[in-house]
C-alpha cells in the first residue's frame, strides 16, 4: 500500500488514476485523525474512518460547518483562503 506525506505541498501530483481511491481514503483517515472538528463530527454521527474501504465510505462535513467553525488540520498558517459568495445578510463560508 502506498502512503503519502499529506503535510507536504503538492503531494498529490504524482498520483495515478489507479492510486486515486487509495490516496483519497488515506487522506480522509489522516484528516479524521488530525482535524479536531472533523474528528468530533465523525464521532458524533458514529462513523469510524478506519473502516473506510471505498470512496463511498468517505463522509464530508456539512457546508454549514465552514461558516460556524474554523476547519484546520495542523498549526501552520493558511496560505490561501477561499470565501463563498453569500447573499445579503448571510455569513460567508471559509475554506
N, CA, C and O of each residue as an XYZ file, in Angstrom:
380
protein
N       0.843     -1.174      0.000
C       0.000      0.000      0.000
C       0.891      1.240      0.000
O       1.860      1.324      0.755
N       0.553      2.186     -0.845
C       1.291      3.451     -0.890
C       0.839      4.340      0.257
O      -0.316      4.304      0.683
N       1.769      5.128      0.736
C       1.408      6.170      1.692
C       2.029      7.465      1.205
O       3.108      7.470      0.614
N       1.338      8.552      1.459
C       1.795      9.864      1.021
C       1.992     10.735      2.241
O       1.338     10.546      3.267
N       2.891     11.684      2.124
C       3.116     12.646      3.196
C       2.190     13.836      2.950
O       2.530     14.762      2.214
N       1.013     13.795      3.579
C      -0.007     14.810      3.350
C       0.383     16.175      3.889
O      -0.272     17.170      3.577
N       1.437     16.240      4.693
C       1.864     17.532      5.227
C       2.690     18.324      4.225
O       2.946     19.510      4.437
N       3.108     17.690      3.137
C       3.929     18.380      2.142
C       3.051     18.920      1.008
O       2.142     18.235      0.540
N       3.329     20.153      0.572
C       2.553     20.707     -0.543
C       2.721     19.855     -1.801
O       3.791     19.298     -2.046
N       1.700     19.765     -2.559
C       1.714     19.094     -3.863
C       1.991     17.598     -3.772
O       2.520     17.017     -4.720
N       1.646     16.961     -2.654
C       1.843     15.519     -2.503
C       1.061     14.738     -3.559
O       1.419     13.606     -3.883
N       0.012     15.329     -4.089
C      -0.910     14.652     -4.991
C      -0.463     14.635     -6.453
O      -1.082     13.953     -7.270
N       0.567     15.348     -6.791
C       0.961     15.494     -8.196
C       1.305     14.163     -8.852
O       0.982     13.950    -10.020
N       1.947     13.277     -8.128
C       2.402     12.020     -8.716
C       1.415     10.870     -8.573
O       1.791      9.720     -8.803
N       0.188     11.134     -8.206
C      -0.790     10.062     -8.028
C      -1.448      9.722     -9.360
O      -1.962     10.598    -10.057
N      -1.425      8.455     -9.697
C      -2.062      7.993    -10.933
C      -3.555      7.788    -10.682
O      -4.009      7.789     -9.538
N      -4.292      7.615    -11.743
C      -5.726      7.345    -11.623
C      -5.961      6.076    -10.812
O      -6.902      6.002    -10.022
N      -5.109      5.088    -11.008
C      -5.246      3.814    -10.292
C      -5.003      3.976     -8.792
O      -5.539      3.207     -7.994
N      -4.201      4.967     -8.401
C      -3.880      5.187     -6.994
C      -4.846      6.148     -6.309
O      -4.794      6.305     -5.089
N      -5.720      6.789     -7.067
C      -6.555      7.850     -6.520
C      -7.415      7.381     -5.353
O      -7.442      8.040     -4.313
N      -8.109      6.272     -5.496
C      -9.014      5.821     -4.440
C      -8.250      5.542     -3.147
O      -8.697      5.934     -2.069
N      -7.115      4.875     -3.244
C      -6.307      4.591     -2.055
C      -5.854      5.895     -1.401
O      -5.939      6.042     -0.181
N      -5.374      6.840     -2.209
C      -4.914      8.128     -1.678
C      -6.065      8.888     -1.022
O      -5.888      9.479      0.043
N      -7.234      8.876     -1.646
C      -8.392      9.592     -1.097
C      -8.806      9.008      0.253
O      -9.113      9.754      1.183
N      -8.815      7.706      0.360
C      -9.182      7.060      1.632
C      -8.143      7.360      2.699
O      -8.497      7.643      3.844
N      -6.862      7.304      2.340
C      -5.814      7.616      3.308
C      -5.873      9.075      3.741
O      -5.649      9.376      4.913
N      -6.167      9.975      2.825
C      -6.292     11.395      3.176
C      -7.490     11.615      4.095
O      -7.399     12.378      5.057
N      -8.604     10.957      3.810
C      -9.791     11.015      4.668
C      -9.440     10.560      6.087
O      -9.813     11.214      7.061
N      -8.735      9.457      6.201
C      -8.357      8.937      7.510
C      -7.366      9.872      8.214
O      -7.441     10.060      9.428
N      -6.446     10.450      7.452
C      -5.497     11.421      8.006
C      -6.250     12.634      8.565
O      -5.988     13.070      9.687
N      -7.178     13.171      7.781
C      -7.959     14.329      8.231
C      -8.783     13.976      9.472
O      -8.895     14.779     10.398
N      -9.354     12.780      9.484
C     -10.162     12.348     10.626
C      -9.325     12.251     11.900
O      -9.832     12.506     12.993
N      -8.075     11.892     11.774
C      -7.193     11.774     12.937
C      -6.599     13.113     13.358
O      -6.309     13.308     14.538
N      -6.413     14.033     12.427
C      -5.646     15.244     12.694
C      -6.436     16.544     12.673
O      -5.874     17.607     12.936
N      -7.718     16.480     12.367
C      -8.562     17.668     12.352
C      -9.608     17.514     13.454
O     -10.521     16.698     13.326
N      -9.486     18.289     14.537
C     -10.384     18.108     15.683
C     -11.872     18.284     15.362
O     -12.703     17.544     15.889
N     -12.212     19.234     14.523
C     -13.618     19.454     14.182
C     -14.157     18.262     13.395
O     -15.247     17.768     13.685
N     -13.406     17.804     12.410
C     -13.830     16.668     11.596
C     -13.923     15.406     12.446
O     -14.877     14.638     12.322
N     -12.934     15.195     13.305
C     -12.932     14.028     14.182
C     -14.156     14.021     15.096
O     -14.805     12.988     15.258
N     -14.469     15.166     15.689
C     -15.639     15.268     16.571
C     -16.933     15.011     15.810
O     -17.831     14.332     16.308
N     -17.022     15.557     14.605
C     -18.217     15.358     13.787
C     -18.409     13.873     13.470
O     -19.502     13.334     13.646
N     -17.353     13.220     13.007
C     -17.460     11.801     12.662
C     -17.824     10.967     13.885
O     -18.619     10.032     13.785
N     -17.254     11.295     15.024
C     -17.577     10.595     16.260
C     -19.056     10.792     16.618
O     -19.734      9.848     17.025
N     -19.544     12.022     16.464
C     -20.939     12.339     16.804
C     -21.942     11.584     15.932
O     -23.028     11.231     16.393
N     -21.576     11.337     14.668
C     -22.501     10.620     13.789
C     -22.211      9.115     13.750
O     -22.834      8.374     12.990
N     -21.253      8.673     14.585
C     -20.979      7.244     14.718
C     -20.205      6.617     13.573
O     -20.355      5.427     13.298
N     -19.373      7.413     12.901
C     -18.594      6.904     11.772
C     -17.175      6.586     12.228
O     -16.556      7.373     12.944
N     -16.667      5.436     11.814
C     -15.297      5.032     12.120
C     -14.484      5.082     10.826
O     -14.568      4.164     10.009
N     -13.700      6.145     10.631
C     -12.948      6.325      9.379
C     -11.997      5.181      9.051
O     -11.747      4.902      7.879
N     -11.471      4.523     10.063
C     -10.545      3.419      9.805
C     -11.224      2.242      9.097
O     -10.548      1.345      8.593
N     -12.544      2.249      9.059
C     -13.293      1.182      8.372
C     -13.559      1.521      6.903
O     -14.119      0.694      6.182
N     -13.179      2.692      6.450
C     -13.423      3.099      5.051
C     -12.602      2.228      4.097
O     -11.393      2.071      4.263
N     -13.278      1.672      3.103
C     -12.625      0.837      2.094
C     -12.829      1.333      0.674
O     -12.083      0.961     -0.233
N     -13.844      2.177      0.477
C     -14.152      2.692     -0.860
C     -14.461      4.184     -0.765
O     -14.664      4.719      0.325
N     -14.494      4.842     -1.910
C     -14.806      6.277     -1.930
C     -16.178      6.574     -1.337
O     -16.374      7.633     -0.740
N     -17.124      5.661     -1.491
C     -18.468      5.895     -0.960
C     -18.524      5.829      0.564
O     -19.524      6.227      1.161
N     -17.464      5.333      1.201
C     -17.394      5.305      2.666
C     -16.953      6.651      3.244
O     -17.077      6.869      4.450
N     -16.447      7.546      2.415
C     -15.940      8.832      2.883
C     -17.106      9.753      3.227
O     -18.017      9.949      2.423
N     -17.064     10.311      4.427
C     -18.079     11.268      4.871
C     -17.499     12.672      4.801
O     -16.293     12.870      4.941
N     -18.370     13.630      4.583
C     -17.965     15.024      4.434
C     -18.618     15.873      5.508
O     -19.714     15.571      5.981
N     -17.924     16.945      5.889
C     -18.517     17.905      6.810
C     -19.667     18.637      6.112
O     -19.588     18.911      4.915
N     -20.725     18.952      6.847
C     -21.768     19.793      6.260
C     -21.178     21.164      5.907
O     -20.325     21.686      6.624
N     -21.638     21.728      4.811
C     -21.152     23.037      4.364
C     -21.317     24.086      5.462
O     -20.483     24.982      5.590
N     -22.365     23.986      6.240
C     -22.607     24.983      7.289
C     -21.468     25.049      8.303
O     -21.273     26.086      8.936
N     -20.712     23.960      8.469
C     -19.589     23.971      9.409
C     -18.526     24.984      8.998
O     -17.841     25.542      9.855
N     -18.384     25.226      7.713
C     -17.376     26.169      7.236
C     -17.768     27.614      7.552
O     -16.946     28.524      7.448
N     -19.032     27.815      7.940
C     -19.491     29.141      8.358
C     -19.388     29.309      9.869
O     -19.267     30.430     10.362
N     -19.435     28.205     10.603
C     -19.536     28.287     12.057
C     -18.313     27.773     12.810
O     -18.204     27.983     14.018
N     -17.395     27.105     12.120
C     -16.215     26.535     12.767
C     -14.954     26.895     11.979
O     -15.006     27.167     10.779
N     -13.840     26.888     12.674
C     -12.556     27.012     11.987
C     -12.087     25.599     11.673
O     -11.722     24.844     12.574
N     -12.097     25.246     10.395
C     -11.743     23.899      9.963
C     -10.286     23.928      9.524
O      -9.955     24.456      8.462
N      -9.418     23.353     10.353
C      -7.992     23.402     10.039
C      -7.303     22.155     10.570
O      -7.565     21.707     11.687
N      -6.433     21.614      9.762
C      -5.601     20.485     10.171
C      -4.191     21.008     10.360
O      -3.614     21.591      9.442
N      -3.633     20.805     11.543
C      -2.277     21.275     11.810
C      -2.273     22.710     12.308
O      -3.313     23.359     12.420
N      -1.073     23.182     12.602
C      -0.910     24.509     13.191
C      -0.386     25.559     12.206
O      -0.287     26.736     12.554
N      -0.054     25.150     10.995
C       0.500     26.102     10.031
C      -0.555     27.126      9.622
O      -1.753     26.843      9.613
N      -0.081     28.317      9.285
C      -0.974     29.366      8.824
C      -1.454     29.042      7.411
O      -0.677     28.566      6.583
N      -2.721     29.296      7.140
C      -3.214     29.071      5.780
C      -2.504     29.970      4.768
O      -2.237     31.140      5.044
N      -2.207     29.423      3.616
C      -1.562     30.174      2.542
C      -2.627     30.886      1.710
O      -2.437     32.027      1.289
N      -3.735     30.210      1.481
C      -4.862     30.762      0.729
C      -6.139     30.533      1.513
O      -6.247     29.578      2.282
N      -7.086     31.399      1.315
C      -8.396     31.210      1.921
C      -9.449     31.558      0.878
O      -9.413     32.626      0.267
N     -10.375     30.645      0.688
C     -11.450     30.858     -0.261
C     -12.708     31.231      0.503
O     -13.051     30.579      1.489
N     -13.397     32.270      0.061
C     -14.645     32.698      0.673
C     -15.786     32.437     -0.294
O     -15.685     32.718     -1.488
N     -16.872     31.894      0.238
C     -18.030     31.662     -0.612
C     -18.704     32.983     -0.929
O     -18.502     33.980     -0.236
N     -19.499     32.981     -1.974
C     -20.322     34.159     -2.234
C     -21.548     34.019     -1.339
O     -22.161     32.953     -1.291
N     -21.895     35.046     -0.657
C     -23.042     34.997      0.251
C     -24.064     36.021     -0.207
O     -23.723     37.114     -0.658
N     -25.303     35.645     -0.081
C     -26.339     36.625     -0.393
C     -26.438     37.595      0.772
O     -25.905     37.322      1.847
N     -27.085     38.677      0.586
C     -27.176     39.733      1.594
C     -27.625     39.165      2.928
O     -28.634     38.467      3.020
N     -26.851     39.481      3.961
C     -27.213     39.077      5.314
C     -26.713     37.708      5.728
O     -26.879     37.340      6.891
N     -26.116     36.943      4.847
C     -25.624     35.615      5.199
C     -24.138     35.647      5.503
O     -23.402     36.501      5.010
N     -23.715     34.706      6.319
C     -22.309     34.560      6.659
C     -21.626     33.794      5.541
O     -22.150     32.790      5.056
N     -20.444     34.273      5.126
C     -19.682     33.586      4.088
C     -18.928     32.412      4.694
O     -18.358     32.533      5.778
N     -18.920     31.287      4.005
C     -18.110     30.171      4.476
C     -16.662     30.386      4.044
O     -16.390     31.015      3.022
N     -15.743     29.851      4.843
C     -14.316     30.000      4.563
C     -13.713     28.624      4.365
O     -13.961     27.697      5.136
N     -12.910     28.512      3.308
C     -12.248     27.237      3.008
C     -10.772     27.508      2.849
O      -9.999     26.585      2.592
